[in-house]
mmCIF file with all atom_site columns, C-alpha atoms in Angstrom:
data_model
loop_
_atom_site.group_PDB
_atom_site.id
_atom_site.type_symbol
_atom_site.label_atom_id
_atom_site.label_alt_id
_atom_site.label_comp_id
_atom_site.label_asym_id
_atom_site.label_entity_id
_atom_site.label_seq_id
_atom_site.pdbx_PDB_ins_code
_atom_site.Cartn_x
_atom_site.Cartn_y
_atom_site.Cartn_z
_atom_site.occupancy
_atom_site.B_iso_or_equiv
_atom_site.pdbx_formal_charge
_atom_site.auth_seq_id
_atom_site.auth_comp_id
_atom_site.auth_asym_id
_atom_site.auth_atom_id
_atom_site.pdbx_PDB_model_num
ATOM 1  C CA . UNK A 1 1  ? 33.554  39.758  -21.917 1.00 59.00 ? 19 UNK A CA 1
ATOM 2  C CA . UNK A 1 2  ? 33.020  37.445  -18.969 1.00 67.00 ? 20 UNK A CA 1
ATOM 3  C CA . UNK A 1 3  ? 30.355  37.913  -16.301 1.00 62.00 ? 21 UNK A CA 1
ATOM 4  C CA . UNK A 1 4  ? 31.324  38.217  -12.774 1.00 71.00 ? 22 UNK A CA 1
ATOM 5  C CA . UNK A 1 5  ? 31.443  35.134  -10.598 1.00 72.00 ? 23 UNK A CA 1
ATOM 6  C CA . UNK A 1 6  ? 28.785  36.762  -8.410  1.00 69.00 ? 24 UNK A CA 1
ATOM 7  C CA . UNK A 1 7  ? 26.246  36.762  -11.211 1.00 67.00 ? 25 UNK A CA 1
ATOM 8  C CA . UNK A 1 8  ? 27.452  33.396  -12.584 1.00 65.00 ? 26 UNK A CA 1
ATOM 9  C CA . UNK A 1 9  ? 26.764  31.643  -9.222  1.00 67.00 ? 27 UNK A CA 1
ATOM 10 C CA . UNK A 1 10 ? 23.302  33.451  -8.900  1.00 62.00 ? 28 UNK A CA 1
ATOM 11 C CA . UNK A 1 11 ? 22.150  31.850  -12.095 1.00 57.00 ? 29 UNK A CA 1
ATOM 12 C CA . UNK A 1 12 ? 22.850  28.315  -11.056 1.00 58.00 ? 30 UNK A CA 1
ATOM 13 C CA . UNK A 1 13 ? 19.839  26.108  -9.886  1.00 59.00 ? 31 UNK A CA 1
ATOM 14 C CA . UNK A 1 14 ? 19.155  25.351  -6.282  1.00 62.00 ? 32 UNK A CA 1
ATOM 15 C CA . UNK A 1 15 ? 19.187  21.780  -5.400  1.00 61.00 ? 33 UNK A CA 1
ATOM 16 C CA . UNK A 1 16 ? 15.815  20.529  -4.845  1.00 62.00 ? 34 UNK A CA 1
ATOM 17 C CA . UNK A 1 17 ? 13.945  17.392  -4.104  1.00 66.00 ? 35 UNK A CA 1
ATOM 18 C CA . UNK A 1 18 ? 13.904  16.402  -7.997  1.00 64.00 ? 36 UNK A CA 1
ATOM 19 C CA . UNK A 1 19 ? 16.814  18.267  -9.248  1.00 71.00 ? 37 UNK A CA 1
ATOM 20 C CA . UNK A 1 20 ? 18.485  15.635  -11.016 1.00 76.00 ? 38 UNK A CA 1
ATOM 21 C CA . UNK A 1 21 ? 15.294  13.919  -12.659 1.00 77.00 ? 39 UNK A CA 1
ATOM 22 C CA . UNK A 1 22 ? 14.396  14.759  -16.121 1.00 84.00 ? 40 UNK A CA 1
ATOM 23 C CA . UNK A 1 23 ? 11.183  16.241  -16.807 1.00 85.00 ? 41 UNK A CA 1
ATOM 24 C CA . UNK A 1 24 ? 10.090  13.254  -19.041 1.00 89.00 ? 42 UNK A CA 1
ATOM 25 C CA . UNK A 1 25 ? 9.890   11.297  -15.913 1.00 89.00 ? 43 UNK A CA 1
ATOM 26 C CA . UNK A 1 26 ? 7.243   13.387  -14.352 1.00 87.00 ? 44 UNK A CA 1
ATOM 27 C CA . UNK A 1 27 ? 4.329   11.292  -15.968 1.00 91.00 ? 45 UNK A CA 1
ATOM 28 C CA . UNK A 1 28 ? 5.959   8.265   -14.884 1.00 94.00 ? 46 UNK A CA 1
ATOM 29 C CA . UNK A 1 29 ? 6.279   9.186   -11.435 1.00 93.00 ? 47 UNK A CA 1
ATOM 30 C CA . UNK A 1 30 ? 2.496   10.464  -11.601 1.00 93.00 ? 48 UNK A CA 1
ATOM 31 C CA . UNK A 1 31 ? 1.437   6.885   -12.978 1.00 97.00 ? 49 UNK A CA 1
ATOM 32 C CA . UNK A 1 32 ? 3.280   4.890   -10.366 1.00 97.00 ? 50 UNK A CA 1
ATOM 33 C CA . UNK A 1 33 ? 1.813   7.005   -7.520  1.00 97.00 ? 51 UNK A CA 1
ATOM 34 C CA . UNK A 1 34 ? -1.631  6.588   -8.606  1.00 98.00 ? 52 UNK A CA 1
ATOM 35 C CA . UNK A 1 35 ? -0.827  2.802   -8.939  1.00 98.00 ? 53 UNK A CA 1
ATOM 36 C CA . UNK A 1 36 ? 0.418   2.282   -5.521  1.00 98.00 ? 54 UNK A CA 1
ATOM 37 C CA . UNK A 1 37 ? -2.188  4.747   -4.126  1.00 98.00 ? 55 UNK A CA 1
ATOM 38 C CA . UNK A 1 38 ? -5.140  2.343   -5.423  1.00 98.00 ? 56 UNK A CA 1
ATOM 39 C CA . UNK A 1 39 ? -3.072  -0.756  -4.395  1.00 98.00 ? 57 UNK A CA 1
ATOM 40 C CA . UNK A 1 40 ? -2.994  0.430   -0.777  1.00 97.00 ? 58 UNK A CA 1
ATOM 41 C CA . UNK A 1 41 ? -6.556  1.506   -1.033  1.00 97.00 ? 59 UNK A CA 1
ATOM 42 C CA . UNK A 1 42 ? -8.131  -1.756  -2.356  1.00 96.00 ? 60 UNK A CA 1
ATOM 43 C CA . UNK A 1 43 ? -5.888  -3.862  -0.109  1.00 94.00 ? 61 UNK A CA 1
ATOM 44 C CA . UNK A 1 44 ? -7.297  -1.882  3.028   1.00 93.00 ? 62 UNK A CA 1
ATOM 45 C CA . UNK A 1 45 ? -10.533 -2.170  1.853   1.00 93.00 ? 63 UNK A CA 1
ATOM 46 C CA . UNK A 1 46 ? -10.466 -5.877  1.227   1.00 90.00 ? 64 UNK A CA 1
ATOM 47 C CA . UNK A 1 47 ? -8.826  -6.462  4.562   1.00 86.00 ? 65 UNK A CA 1
ATOM 48 C CA . UNK A 1 48 ? -11.525 -4.324  6.634   1.00 85.00 ? 66 UNK A CA 1
ATOM 49 C CA . UNK A 1 49 ? -14.476 -5.478  4.743   1.00 86.00 ? 67 UNK A CA 1
ATOM 50 C CA . UNK A 1 50 ? -14.431 -8.872  3.528   1.00 83.00 ? 68 UNK A CA 1
ATOM 51 C CA . UNK A 1 51 ? -16.712 -11.099 5.616   1.00 77.00 ? 69 UNK A CA 1
ATOM 52 C CA . UNK A 1 52 ? -15.180 -14.352 4.883   1.00 77.00 ? 70 UNK A CA 1
ATOM 53 C CA . UNK A 1 53 ? -11.478 -13.225 5.595   1.00 74.00 ? 71 UNK A CA 1
ATOM 54 C CA . UNK A 1 54 ? -10.876 -14.397 9.031   1.00 69.00 ? 72 UNK A CA 1
ATOM 55 C CA . UNK A 1 55 ? -8.462  -12.024 10.509  1.00 65.00 ? 73 UNK A CA 1
ATOM 56 C CA . UNK A 1 56 ? -10.168 -11.939 13.876  1.00 66.00 ? 74 UNK A CA 1
ATOM 57 C CA . UNK A 1 57 ? -12.284 -14.260 15.874  1.00 69.00 ? 75 UNK A CA 1
ATOM 58 C CA . UNK A 1 58 ? -15.373 -14.920 14.017  1.00 66.00 ? 76 UNK A CA 1
ATOM 59 C CA . UNK A 1 59 ? -17.561 -17.775 15.607  1.00 66.00 ? 77 UNK A CA 1
ATOM 60 C CA . UNK A 1 60 ? -20.173 -17.680 13.037  1.00 67.00 ? 78 UNK A CA 1
ATOM 61 C CA . UNK A 1 61 ? -17.733 -18.992 10.317  1.00 65.00 ? 79 UNK A CA 1
ATOM 62 C CA . UNK A 1 62 ? -15.702 -21.425 12.464  1.00 70.00 ? 80 UNK A CA 1
ATOM 63 C CA . UNK A 1 63 ? -16.207 -24.912 11.706  1.00 75.00 ? 81 UNK A CA 1
ATOM 64 C CA . UNK A 1 64 ? -14.066 -26.153 14.735  1.00 74.00 ? 82 UNK A CA 1
ATOM 65 C CA . UNK A 1 65 ? -17.114 -26.950 16.814  1.00 77.00 ? 83 UNK A CA 1
ATOM 66 C CA . UNK A 1 66 ? -18.458 -29.306 14.326  1.00 82.00 ? 84 UNK A CA 1
ATOM 67 C CA . UNK A 1 67 ? -15.185 -31.021 13.798  1.00 80.00 ? 85 UNK A CA 1
ATOM 68 C CA . UNK A 1 68 ? -14.657 -31.495 17.712  1.00 81.00 ? 86 UNK A CA 1
ATOM 69 C CA . UNK A 1 69 ? -18.107 -32.704 18.140  1.00 85.00 ? 87 UNK A CA 1
ATOM 70 C CA . UNK A 1 70 ? -17.495 -35.422 15.425  1.00 85.00 ? 88 UNK A CA 1
ATOM 71 C CA . UNK A 1 71 ? -14.296 -36.228 17.033  1.00 80.00 ? 89 UNK A CA 1
ATOM 72 C CA . UNK A 1 72 ? -15.969 -36.758 20.350  1.00 83.00 ? 90 UNK A CA 1
ATOM 73 C CA . UNK A 1 73 ? -18.629 -39.055 18.698  1.00 86.00 ? 91 UNK A CA 1
ATOM 74 C CA . UNK A 1 74 ? -16.168 -41.354 17.141  1.00 83.00 ? 92 UNK A CA 1
ATOM 75 C CA . UNK A 1 75 ? -14.571 -41.802 20.586  1.00 70.00 ? 93 UNK A CA 1
#
C-alpha cells in the first residue's frame, strides 16, 4: 500500500540554510569560524594598540624634522 501524496510531501525536509551540507562538516565550520574570529580580533587589536605602528600622525615618532635639519645644515 502506498502513502498518499499529501503525507509524502509533508515528510520532506524544508530547505534551510545548511540543508545540503552533511553533519560531519559542522566541526569544520566551527573551527574555521573561531579562526576567522580570532584573526579579526587580533588584527584589530594590533592596529589600534600598537604604539610604533604609524597609522595616524604621531610627531613623537617622526624622524622627519631631524632629516630636514641635517639637510639644511649641509646647504
